mmCIF file of C-alpha atoms (C1' of nucleotides) in Angstrom:
data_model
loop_
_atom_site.group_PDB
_atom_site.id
_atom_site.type_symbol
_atom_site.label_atom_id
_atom_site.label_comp_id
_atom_site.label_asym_id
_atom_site.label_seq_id
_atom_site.Cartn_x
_atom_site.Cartn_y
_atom_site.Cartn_z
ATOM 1 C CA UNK A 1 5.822 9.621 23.799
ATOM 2 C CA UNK A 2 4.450 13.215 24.658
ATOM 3 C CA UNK A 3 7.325 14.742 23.456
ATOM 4 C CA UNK A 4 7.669 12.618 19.788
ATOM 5 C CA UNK A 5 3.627 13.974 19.427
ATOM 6 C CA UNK A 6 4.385 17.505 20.023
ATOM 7 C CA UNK A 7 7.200 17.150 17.491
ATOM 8 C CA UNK A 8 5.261 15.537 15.071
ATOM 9 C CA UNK A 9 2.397 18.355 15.553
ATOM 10 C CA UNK A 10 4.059 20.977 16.284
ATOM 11 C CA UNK A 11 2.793 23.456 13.526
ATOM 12 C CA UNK A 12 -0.733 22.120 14.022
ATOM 13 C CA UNK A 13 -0.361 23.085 17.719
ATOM 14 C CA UNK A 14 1.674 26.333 17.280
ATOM 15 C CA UNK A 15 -1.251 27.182 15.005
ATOM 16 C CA UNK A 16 -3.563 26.554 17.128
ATOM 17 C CA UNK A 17 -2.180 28.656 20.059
ATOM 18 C CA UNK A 18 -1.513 31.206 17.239
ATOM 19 C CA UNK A 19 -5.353 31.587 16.784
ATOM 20 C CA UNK A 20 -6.302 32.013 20.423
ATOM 21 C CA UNK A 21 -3.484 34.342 21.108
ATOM 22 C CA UNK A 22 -4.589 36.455 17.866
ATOM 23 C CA UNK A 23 -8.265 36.169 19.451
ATOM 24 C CA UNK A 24 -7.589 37.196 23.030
ATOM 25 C CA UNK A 25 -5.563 39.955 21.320
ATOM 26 C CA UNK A 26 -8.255 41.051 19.501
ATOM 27 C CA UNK A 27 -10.659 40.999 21.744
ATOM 28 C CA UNK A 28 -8.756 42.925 24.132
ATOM 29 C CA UNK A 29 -7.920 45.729 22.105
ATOM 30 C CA UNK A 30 -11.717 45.630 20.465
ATOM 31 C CA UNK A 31 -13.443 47.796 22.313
ATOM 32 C CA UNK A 32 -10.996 50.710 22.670
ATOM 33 C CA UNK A 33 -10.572 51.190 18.541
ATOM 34 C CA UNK A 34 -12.577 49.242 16.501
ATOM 35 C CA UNK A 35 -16.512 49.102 17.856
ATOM 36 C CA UNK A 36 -16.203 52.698 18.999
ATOM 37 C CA UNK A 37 -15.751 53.634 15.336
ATOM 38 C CA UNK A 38 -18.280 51.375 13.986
ATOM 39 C CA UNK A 39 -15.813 49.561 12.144
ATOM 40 C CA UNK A 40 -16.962 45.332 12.635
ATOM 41 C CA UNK A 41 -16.526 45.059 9.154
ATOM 42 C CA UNK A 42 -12.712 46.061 9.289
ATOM 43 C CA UNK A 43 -12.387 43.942 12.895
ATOM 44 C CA UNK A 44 -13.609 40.934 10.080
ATOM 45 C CA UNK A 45 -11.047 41.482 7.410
ATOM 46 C CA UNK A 46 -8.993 41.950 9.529
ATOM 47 C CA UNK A 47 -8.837 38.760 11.000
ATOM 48 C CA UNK A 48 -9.975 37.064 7.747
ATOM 49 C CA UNK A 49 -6.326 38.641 6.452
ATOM 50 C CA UNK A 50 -4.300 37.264 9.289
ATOM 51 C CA UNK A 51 -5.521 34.076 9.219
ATOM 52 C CA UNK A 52 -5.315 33.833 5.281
ATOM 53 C CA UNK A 53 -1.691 34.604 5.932
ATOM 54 C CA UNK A 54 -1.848 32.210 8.681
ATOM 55 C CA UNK A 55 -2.793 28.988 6.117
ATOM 56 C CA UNK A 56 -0.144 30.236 3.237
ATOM 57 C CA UNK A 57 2.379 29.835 6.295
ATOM 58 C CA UNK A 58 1.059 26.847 7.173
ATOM 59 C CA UNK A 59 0.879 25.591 4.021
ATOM 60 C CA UNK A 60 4.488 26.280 3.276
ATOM 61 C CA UNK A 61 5.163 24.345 5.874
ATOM 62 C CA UNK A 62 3.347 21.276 6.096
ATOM 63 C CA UNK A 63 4.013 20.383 2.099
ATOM 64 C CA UNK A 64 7.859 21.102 2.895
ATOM 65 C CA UNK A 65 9.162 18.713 5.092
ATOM 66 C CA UNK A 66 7.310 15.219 4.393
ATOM 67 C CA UNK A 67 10.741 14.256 2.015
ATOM 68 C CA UNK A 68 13.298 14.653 4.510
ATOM 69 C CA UNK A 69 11.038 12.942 7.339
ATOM 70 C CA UNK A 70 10.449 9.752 5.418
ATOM 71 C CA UNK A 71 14.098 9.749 4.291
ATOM 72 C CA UNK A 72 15.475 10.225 7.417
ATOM 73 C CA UNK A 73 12.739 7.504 9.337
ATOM 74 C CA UNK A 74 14.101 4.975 6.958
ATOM 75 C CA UNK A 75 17.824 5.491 7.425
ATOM 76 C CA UNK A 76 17.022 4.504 11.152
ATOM 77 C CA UNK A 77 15.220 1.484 9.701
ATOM 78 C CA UNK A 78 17.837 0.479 7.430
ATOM 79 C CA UNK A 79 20.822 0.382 10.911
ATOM 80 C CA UNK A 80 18.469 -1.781 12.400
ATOM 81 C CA UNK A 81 18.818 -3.849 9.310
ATOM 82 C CA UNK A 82 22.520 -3.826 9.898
ATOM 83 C CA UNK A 83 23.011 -4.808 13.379
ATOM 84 C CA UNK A 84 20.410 -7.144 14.023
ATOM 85 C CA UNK A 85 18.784 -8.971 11.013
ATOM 86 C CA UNK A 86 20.179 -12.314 9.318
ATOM 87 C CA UNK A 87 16.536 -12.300 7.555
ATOM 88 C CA UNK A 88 15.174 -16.181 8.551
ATOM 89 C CA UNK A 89 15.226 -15.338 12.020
ATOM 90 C CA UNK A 90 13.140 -12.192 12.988
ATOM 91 C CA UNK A 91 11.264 -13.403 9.890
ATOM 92 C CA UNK A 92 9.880 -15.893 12.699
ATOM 93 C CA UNK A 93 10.130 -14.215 15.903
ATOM 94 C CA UNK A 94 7.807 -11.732 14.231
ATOM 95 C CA UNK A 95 5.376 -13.994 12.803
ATOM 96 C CA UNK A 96 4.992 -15.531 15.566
ATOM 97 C CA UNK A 97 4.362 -12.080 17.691
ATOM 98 C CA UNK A 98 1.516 -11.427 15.172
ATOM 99 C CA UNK A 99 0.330 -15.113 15.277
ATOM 100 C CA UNK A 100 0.236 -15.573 11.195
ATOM 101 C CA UNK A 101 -0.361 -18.959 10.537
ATOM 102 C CA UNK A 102 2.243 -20.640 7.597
ATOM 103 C CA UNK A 103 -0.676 -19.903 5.272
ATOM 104 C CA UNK A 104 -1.260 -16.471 6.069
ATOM 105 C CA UNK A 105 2.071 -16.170 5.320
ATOM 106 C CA UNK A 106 2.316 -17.909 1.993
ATOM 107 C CA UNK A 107 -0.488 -15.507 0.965
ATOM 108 C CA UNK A 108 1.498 -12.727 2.387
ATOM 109 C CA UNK A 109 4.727 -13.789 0.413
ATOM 110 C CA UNK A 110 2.734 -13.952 -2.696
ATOM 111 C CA UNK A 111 0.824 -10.537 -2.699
ATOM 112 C CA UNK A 112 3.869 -8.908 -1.759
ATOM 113 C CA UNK A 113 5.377 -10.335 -5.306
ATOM 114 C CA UNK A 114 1.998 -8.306 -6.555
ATOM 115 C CA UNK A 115 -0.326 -10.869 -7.519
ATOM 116 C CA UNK A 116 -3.836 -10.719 -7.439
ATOM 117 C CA UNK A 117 -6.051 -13.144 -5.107
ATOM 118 C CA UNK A 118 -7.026 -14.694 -8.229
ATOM 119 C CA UNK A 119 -3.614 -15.762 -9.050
ATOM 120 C CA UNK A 120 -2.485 -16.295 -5.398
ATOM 121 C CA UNK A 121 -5.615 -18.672 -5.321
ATOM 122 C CA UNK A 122 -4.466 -20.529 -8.272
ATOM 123 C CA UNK A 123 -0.854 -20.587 -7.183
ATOM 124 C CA UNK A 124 -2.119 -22.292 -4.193
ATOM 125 C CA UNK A 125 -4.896 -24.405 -5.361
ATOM 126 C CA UNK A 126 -7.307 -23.498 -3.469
ATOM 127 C CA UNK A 127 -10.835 -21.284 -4.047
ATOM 128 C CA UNK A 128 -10.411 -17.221 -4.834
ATOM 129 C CA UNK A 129 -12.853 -17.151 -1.568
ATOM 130 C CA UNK A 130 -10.399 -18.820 0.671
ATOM 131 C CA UNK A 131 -7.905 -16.372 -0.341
ATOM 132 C CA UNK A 132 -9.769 -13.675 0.545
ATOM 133 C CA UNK A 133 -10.274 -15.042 3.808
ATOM 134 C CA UNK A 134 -6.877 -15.177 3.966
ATOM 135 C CA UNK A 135 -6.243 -11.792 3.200
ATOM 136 C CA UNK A 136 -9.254 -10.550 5.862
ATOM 137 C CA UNK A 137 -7.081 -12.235 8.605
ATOM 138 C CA UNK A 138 -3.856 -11.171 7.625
ATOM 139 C CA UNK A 139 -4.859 -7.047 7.464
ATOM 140 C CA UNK A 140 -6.559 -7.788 10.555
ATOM 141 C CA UNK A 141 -3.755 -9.013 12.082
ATOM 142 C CA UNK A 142 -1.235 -6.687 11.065
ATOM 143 C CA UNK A 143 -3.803 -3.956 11.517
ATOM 144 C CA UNK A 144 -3.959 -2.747 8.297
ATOM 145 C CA UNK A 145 -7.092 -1.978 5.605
ATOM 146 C CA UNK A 146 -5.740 -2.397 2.463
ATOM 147 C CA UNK A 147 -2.923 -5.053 0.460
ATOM 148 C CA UNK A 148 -0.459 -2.188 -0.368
ATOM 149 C CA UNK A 149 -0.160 -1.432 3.612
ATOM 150 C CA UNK A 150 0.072 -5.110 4.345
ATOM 151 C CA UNK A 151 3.558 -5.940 2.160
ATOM 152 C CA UNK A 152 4.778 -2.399 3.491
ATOM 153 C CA UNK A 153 4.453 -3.551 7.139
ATOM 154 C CA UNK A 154 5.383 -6.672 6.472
ATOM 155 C CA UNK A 155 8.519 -6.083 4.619
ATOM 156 C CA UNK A 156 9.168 -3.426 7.562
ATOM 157 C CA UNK A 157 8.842 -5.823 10.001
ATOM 158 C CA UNK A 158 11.179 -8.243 8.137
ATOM 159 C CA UNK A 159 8.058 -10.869 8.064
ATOM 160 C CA UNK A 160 8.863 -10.903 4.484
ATOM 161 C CA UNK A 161 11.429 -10.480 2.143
ATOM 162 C CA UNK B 1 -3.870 43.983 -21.623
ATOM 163 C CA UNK B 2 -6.686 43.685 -19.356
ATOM 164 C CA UNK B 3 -7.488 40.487 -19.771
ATOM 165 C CA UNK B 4 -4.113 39.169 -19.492
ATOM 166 C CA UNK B 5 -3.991 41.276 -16.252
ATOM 167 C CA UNK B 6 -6.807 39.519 -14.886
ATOM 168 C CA UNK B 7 -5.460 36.024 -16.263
ATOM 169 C CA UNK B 8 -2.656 36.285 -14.467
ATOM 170 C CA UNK B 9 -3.986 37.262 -11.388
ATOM 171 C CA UNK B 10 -7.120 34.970 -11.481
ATOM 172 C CA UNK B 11 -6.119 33.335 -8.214
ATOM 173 C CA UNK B 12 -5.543 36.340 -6.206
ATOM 174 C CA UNK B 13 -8.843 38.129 -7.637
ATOM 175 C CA UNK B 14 -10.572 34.951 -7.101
ATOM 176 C CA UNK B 15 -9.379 34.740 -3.402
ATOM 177 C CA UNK B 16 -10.585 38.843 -2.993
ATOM 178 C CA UNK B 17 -13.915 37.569 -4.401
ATOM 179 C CA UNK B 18 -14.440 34.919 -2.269
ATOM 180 C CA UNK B 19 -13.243 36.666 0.348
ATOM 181 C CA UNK B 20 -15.656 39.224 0.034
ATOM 182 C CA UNK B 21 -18.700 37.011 -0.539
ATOM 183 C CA UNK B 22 -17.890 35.201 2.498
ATOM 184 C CA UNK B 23 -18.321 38.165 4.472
ATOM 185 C CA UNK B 24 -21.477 39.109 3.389
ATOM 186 C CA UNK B 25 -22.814 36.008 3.576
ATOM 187 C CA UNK B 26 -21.426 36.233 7.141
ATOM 188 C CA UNK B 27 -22.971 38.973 7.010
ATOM 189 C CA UNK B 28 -26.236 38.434 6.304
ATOM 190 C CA UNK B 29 -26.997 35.186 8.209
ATOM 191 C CA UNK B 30 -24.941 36.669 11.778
ATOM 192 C CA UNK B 31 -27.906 38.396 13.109
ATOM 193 C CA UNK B 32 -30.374 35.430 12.805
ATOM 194 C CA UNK B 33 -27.816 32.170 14.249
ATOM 195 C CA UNK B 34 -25.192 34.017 15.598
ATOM 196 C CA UNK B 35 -25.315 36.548 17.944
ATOM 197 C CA UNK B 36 -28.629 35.196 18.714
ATOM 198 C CA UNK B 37 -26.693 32.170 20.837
ATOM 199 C CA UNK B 38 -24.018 35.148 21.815
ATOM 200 C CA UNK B 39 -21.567 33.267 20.447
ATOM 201 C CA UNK B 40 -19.510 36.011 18.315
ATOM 202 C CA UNK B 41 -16.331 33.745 19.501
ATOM 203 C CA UNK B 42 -17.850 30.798 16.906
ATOM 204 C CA UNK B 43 -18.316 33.453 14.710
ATOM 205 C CA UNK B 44 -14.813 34.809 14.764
ATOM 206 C CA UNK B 45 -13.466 31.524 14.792
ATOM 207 C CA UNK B 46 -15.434 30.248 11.805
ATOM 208 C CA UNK B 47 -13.829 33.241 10.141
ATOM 209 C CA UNK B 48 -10.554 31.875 11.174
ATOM 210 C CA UNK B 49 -11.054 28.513 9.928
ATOM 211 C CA UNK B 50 -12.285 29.081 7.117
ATOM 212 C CA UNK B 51 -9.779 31.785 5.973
ATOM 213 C CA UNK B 52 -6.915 29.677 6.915
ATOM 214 C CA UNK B 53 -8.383 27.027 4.132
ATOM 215 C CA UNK B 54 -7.839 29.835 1.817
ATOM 216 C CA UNK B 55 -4.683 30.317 2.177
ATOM 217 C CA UNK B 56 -3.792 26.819 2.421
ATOM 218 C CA UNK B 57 -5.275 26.805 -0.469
ATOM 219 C CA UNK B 58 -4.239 30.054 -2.126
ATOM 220 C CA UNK B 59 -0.463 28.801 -0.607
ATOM 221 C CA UNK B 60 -0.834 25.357 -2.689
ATOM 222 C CA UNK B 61 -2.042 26.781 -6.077
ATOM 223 C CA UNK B 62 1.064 29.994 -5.663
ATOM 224 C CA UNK B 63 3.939 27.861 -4.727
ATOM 225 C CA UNK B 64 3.401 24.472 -6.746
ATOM 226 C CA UNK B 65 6.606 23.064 -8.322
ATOM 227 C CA UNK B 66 7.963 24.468 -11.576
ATOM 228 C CA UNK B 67 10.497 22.579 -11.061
ATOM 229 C CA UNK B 68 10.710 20.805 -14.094
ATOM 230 C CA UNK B 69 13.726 21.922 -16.060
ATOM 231 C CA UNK B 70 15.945 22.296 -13.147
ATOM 232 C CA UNK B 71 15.128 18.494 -12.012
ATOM 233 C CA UNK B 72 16.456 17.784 -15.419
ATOM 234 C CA UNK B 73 19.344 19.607 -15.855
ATOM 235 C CA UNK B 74 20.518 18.400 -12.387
ATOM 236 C CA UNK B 75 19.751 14.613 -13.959
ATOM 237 C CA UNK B 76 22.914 14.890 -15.722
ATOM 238 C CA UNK B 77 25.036 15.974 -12.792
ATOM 239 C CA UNK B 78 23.871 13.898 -10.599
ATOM 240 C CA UNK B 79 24.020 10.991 -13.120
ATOM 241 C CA UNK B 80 28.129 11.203 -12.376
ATOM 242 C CA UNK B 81 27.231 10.285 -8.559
ATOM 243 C CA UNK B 82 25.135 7.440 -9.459
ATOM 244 C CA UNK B 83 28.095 4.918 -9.048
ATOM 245 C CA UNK B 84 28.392 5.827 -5.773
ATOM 246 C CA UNK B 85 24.883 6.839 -4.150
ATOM 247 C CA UNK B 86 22.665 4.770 -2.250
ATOM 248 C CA UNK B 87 19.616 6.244 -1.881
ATOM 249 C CA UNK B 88 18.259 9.843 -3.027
ATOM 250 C CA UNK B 89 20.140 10.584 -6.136
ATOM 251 C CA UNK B 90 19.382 7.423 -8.169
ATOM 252 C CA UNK B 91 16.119 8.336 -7.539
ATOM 253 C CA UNK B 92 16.269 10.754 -9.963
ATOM 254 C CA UNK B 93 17.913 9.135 -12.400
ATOM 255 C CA UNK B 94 15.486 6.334 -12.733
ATOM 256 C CA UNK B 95 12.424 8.572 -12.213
ATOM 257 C CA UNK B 96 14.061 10.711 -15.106
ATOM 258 C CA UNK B 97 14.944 7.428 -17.433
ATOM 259 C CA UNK B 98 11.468 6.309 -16.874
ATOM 260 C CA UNK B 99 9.639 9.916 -17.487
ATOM 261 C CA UNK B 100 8.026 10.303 -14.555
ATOM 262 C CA UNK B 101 6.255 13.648 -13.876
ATOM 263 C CA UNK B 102 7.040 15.242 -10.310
ATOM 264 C CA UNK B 103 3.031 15.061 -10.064
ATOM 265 C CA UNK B 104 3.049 11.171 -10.607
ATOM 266 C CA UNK B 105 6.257 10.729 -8.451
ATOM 267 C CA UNK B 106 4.284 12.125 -5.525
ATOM 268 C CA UNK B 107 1.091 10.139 -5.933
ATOM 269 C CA UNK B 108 3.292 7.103 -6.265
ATOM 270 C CA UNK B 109 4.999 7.516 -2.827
ATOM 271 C CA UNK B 110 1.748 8.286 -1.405
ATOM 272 C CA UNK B 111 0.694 4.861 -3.244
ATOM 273 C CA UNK B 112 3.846 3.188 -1.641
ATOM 274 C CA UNK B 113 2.296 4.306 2.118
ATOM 275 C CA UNK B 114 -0.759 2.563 1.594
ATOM 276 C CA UNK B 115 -2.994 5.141 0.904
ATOM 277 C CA UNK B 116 -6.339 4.403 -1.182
ATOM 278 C CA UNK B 117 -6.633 6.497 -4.899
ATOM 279 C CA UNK B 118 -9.648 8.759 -2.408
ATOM 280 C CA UNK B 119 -6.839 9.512 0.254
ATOM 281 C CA UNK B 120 -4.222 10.632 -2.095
ATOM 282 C CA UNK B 121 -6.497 12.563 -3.882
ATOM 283 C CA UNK B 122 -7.256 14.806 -0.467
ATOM 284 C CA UNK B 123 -3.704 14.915 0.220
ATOM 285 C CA UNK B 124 -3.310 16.356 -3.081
ATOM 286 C CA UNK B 125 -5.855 18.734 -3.169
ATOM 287 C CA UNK B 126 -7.282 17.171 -5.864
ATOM 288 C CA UNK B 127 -10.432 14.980 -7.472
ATOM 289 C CA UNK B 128 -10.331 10.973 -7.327
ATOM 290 C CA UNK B 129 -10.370 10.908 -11.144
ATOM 291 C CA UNK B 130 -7.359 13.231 -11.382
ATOM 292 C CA UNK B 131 -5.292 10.473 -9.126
ATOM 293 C CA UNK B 132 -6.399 7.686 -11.020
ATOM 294 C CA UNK B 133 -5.263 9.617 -14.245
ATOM 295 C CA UNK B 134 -1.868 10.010 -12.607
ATOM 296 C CA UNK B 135 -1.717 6.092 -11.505
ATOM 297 C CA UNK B 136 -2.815 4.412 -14.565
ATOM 298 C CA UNK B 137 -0.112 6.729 -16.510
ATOM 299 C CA UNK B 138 2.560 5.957 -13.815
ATOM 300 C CA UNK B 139 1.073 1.567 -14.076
ATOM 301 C CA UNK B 140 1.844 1.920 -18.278
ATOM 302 C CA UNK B 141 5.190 3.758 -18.067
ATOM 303 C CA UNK B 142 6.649 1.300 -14.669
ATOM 304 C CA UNK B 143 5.053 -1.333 -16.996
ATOM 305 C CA UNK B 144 2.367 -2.753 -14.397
ATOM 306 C CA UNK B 145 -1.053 -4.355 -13.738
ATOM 307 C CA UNK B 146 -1.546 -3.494 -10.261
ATOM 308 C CA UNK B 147 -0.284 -0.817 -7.701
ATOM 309 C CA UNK B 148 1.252 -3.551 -5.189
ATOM 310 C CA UNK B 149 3.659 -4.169 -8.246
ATOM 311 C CA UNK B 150 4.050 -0.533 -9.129
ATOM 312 C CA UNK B 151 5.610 0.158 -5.271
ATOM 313 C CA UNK B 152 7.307 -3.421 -5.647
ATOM 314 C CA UNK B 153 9.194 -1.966 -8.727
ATOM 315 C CA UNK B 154 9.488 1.694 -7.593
ATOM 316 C CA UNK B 155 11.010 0.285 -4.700
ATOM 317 C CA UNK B 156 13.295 -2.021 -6.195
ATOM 318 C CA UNK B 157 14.959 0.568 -8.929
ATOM 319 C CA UNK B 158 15.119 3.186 -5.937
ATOM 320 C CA UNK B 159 12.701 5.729 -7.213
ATOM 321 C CA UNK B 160 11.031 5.529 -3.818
ATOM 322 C CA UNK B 161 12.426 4.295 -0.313
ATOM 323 C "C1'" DA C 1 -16.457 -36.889 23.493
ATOM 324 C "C1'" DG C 2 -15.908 -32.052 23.333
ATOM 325 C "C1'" DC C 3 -13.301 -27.995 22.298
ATOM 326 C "C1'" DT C 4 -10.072 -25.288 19.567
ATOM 327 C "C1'" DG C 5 -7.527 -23.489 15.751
ATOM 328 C "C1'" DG C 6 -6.347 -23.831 11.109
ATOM 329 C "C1'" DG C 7 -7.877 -24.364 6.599
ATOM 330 C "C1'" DT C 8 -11.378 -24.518 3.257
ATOM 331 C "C1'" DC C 9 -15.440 -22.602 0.743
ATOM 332 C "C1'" DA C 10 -19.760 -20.029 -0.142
ATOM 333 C "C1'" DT C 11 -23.087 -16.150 -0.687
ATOM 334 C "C1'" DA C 12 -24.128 -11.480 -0.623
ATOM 335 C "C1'" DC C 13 -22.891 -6.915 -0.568
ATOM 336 C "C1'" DT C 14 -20.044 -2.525 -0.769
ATOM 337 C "C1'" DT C 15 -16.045 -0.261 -2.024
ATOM 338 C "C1'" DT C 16 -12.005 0.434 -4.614
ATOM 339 C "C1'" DC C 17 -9.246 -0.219 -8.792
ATOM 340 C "C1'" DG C 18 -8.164 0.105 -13.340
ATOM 341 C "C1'" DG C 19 -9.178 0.736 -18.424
ATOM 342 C "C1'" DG C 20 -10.939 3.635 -21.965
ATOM 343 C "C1'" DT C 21 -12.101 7.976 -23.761
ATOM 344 C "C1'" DG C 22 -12.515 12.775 -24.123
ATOM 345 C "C1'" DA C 23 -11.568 17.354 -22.851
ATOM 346 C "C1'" DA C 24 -10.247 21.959 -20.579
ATOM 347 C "C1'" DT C 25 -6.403 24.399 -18.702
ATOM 348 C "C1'" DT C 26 -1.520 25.491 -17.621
ATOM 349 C "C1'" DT C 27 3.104 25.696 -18.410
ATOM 350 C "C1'" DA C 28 7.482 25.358 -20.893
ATOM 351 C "C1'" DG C 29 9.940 25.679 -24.895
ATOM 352 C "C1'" DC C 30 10.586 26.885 -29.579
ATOM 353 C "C1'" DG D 1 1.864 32.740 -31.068
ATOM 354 C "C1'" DC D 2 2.070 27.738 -31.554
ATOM 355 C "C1'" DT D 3 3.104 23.200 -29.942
ATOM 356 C "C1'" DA D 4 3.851 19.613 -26.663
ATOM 357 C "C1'" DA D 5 3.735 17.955 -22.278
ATOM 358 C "C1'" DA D 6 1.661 18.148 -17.849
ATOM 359 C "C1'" DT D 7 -2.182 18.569 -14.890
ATOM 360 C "C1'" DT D 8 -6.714 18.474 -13.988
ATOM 361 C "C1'" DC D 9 -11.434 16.461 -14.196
ATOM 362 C "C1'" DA D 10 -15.428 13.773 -15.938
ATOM 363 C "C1'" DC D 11 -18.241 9.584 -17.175
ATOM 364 C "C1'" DC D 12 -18.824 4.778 -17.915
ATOM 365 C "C1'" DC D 13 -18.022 0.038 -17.051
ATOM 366 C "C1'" DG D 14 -16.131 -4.221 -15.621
ATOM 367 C "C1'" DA D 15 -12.961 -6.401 -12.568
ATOM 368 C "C1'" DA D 16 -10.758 -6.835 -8.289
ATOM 369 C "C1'" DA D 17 -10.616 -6.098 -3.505
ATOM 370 C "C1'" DG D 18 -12.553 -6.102 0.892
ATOM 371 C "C1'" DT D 19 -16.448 -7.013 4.639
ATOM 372 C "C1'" DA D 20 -19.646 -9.902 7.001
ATOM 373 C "C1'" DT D 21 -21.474 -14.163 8.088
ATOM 374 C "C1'" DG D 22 -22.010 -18.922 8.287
ATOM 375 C "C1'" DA D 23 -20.653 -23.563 7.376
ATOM 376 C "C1'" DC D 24 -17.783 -27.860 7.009
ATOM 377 C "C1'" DC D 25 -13.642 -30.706 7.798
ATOM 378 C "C1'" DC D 26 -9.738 -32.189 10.370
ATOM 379 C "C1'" DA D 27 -5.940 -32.649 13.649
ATOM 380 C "C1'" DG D 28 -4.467 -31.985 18.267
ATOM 381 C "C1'" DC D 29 -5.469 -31.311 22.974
ATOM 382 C "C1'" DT D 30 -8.151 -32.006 27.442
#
DNA sequence: AGCTGGGTCATACTTTCGGGTGAATTTAGC
DNA sequence: GCTAAATTCACCCGAAAGTATGACCCAGCT
């Protein structure tokens, strides 16, 4: 738990100790050199430089890595796929955890395919409102905000598909 | 000559500029909010911050792929593999086949996470109507309506995991 | 009979998407 | 240098999606 967040935000946290440990530094050595000589404006750049240099380092790194993360998340997924999914079954053990009622999951089925409420409500003969109900409940349940999240989780969770 | 010089190095002379106007303007207001409320750590740190968006920013414009060529050349090699990969390298042969840019590639695996058109566009660094550019381009050449299908499809021909 | 959960539908409102069009700027390739 | 593709951004507009709230019906349970 403590330990996967520090991984996860590890630069953000090794920049932030970077910052106070460039400030105490600073601040330390302040008085001796750069006030005496009247210099604030050089004590500014100077810091305005490091930190600059700071971000592009930062920068590098946070835009790197995001590929190999997802990639390497997903090969976990995929052996849990292997050892312990015959699809109908989890498919229910899930629902059930989540409490999706069959129509819920009809809806589900059917947005993951892509369609729009309008066309899920016609599929299903029933009102465009009623869909949307449907849809309300279902983020809500699997705790998402938007459709695109909804068929992700649910196709992670082996609800669907 | 000069003008070239200065086209070339817009960025960098941009980045002195702003650098520079930053400080005064630091400058200016510090005697009035800041050392008032003896708080020349929020003024150092405000320094920080904000420089450290520069270079994040500086970092992002500097090192953005031009990657272009290369990605296509390698196409053909790894076109030989294709038989026998699973998962990264017919990615690129799709997202070749298909004409994808590297700059629509990434909004649509940001798309496939869930994230709204506003989201990817701070990701990105980048306006709303610059990521809705990118997605209606990326919903004509995947041959789409709607972005649920777009991930559905992406997904399926293994241009995204 | 009363309560509960599922399903249905509506109205009103806000936000997001997506289409269409045009355009400036960069970059790569010729 | 010129061209083509890529990237960026803007404005408008209509459609779709999503939120909030309330209401009605019905089957099953207590």
């Amino acid at each position: 738990m403590f330990l996967k967040f520090i991984q996860r935000y590890r630069h953000a946290l090794l920049y932030g100790f970077s910052m106070a440990a460039v400030l105490v530094l600073l601040q330390v050595v302040e008085y001796r050199f750069l006030l005496l000589r009247n210099s604030f404006e050089i004590y500014i750049a100077t810091i305005a430089i490091l930190f600059t240099l700071l971000g592009i380092w930062l920068a590098s790194r946070l835009m790197r890595p995001k590929v190999k993360t997802q990639i390497e998340t997903i090969v976990v997924e995929k052996e849990v796929h292997v050892v312990a999914t015959p699809s109908a079954e989890v498919n229910e053990a899930e629902r059930a955890k989540l409490g999706l009622s069959t129509r819920e999951l009809e809806v589900l089925v059917l947005m993951a395919d892509g369609l729009s409420n309008q066309e899920i409500a016609e599929r299903l003969f029933v009102s465009l409102n009623t869909v949307k109900t449907h849809t309300s409940k279902l983020f809500e349940k699997l705790d998402v905000k938007r459709r695109t999240q909804a068929v992700g989780k649910a196709k992670q969770l082996n609800i669907i598909n």
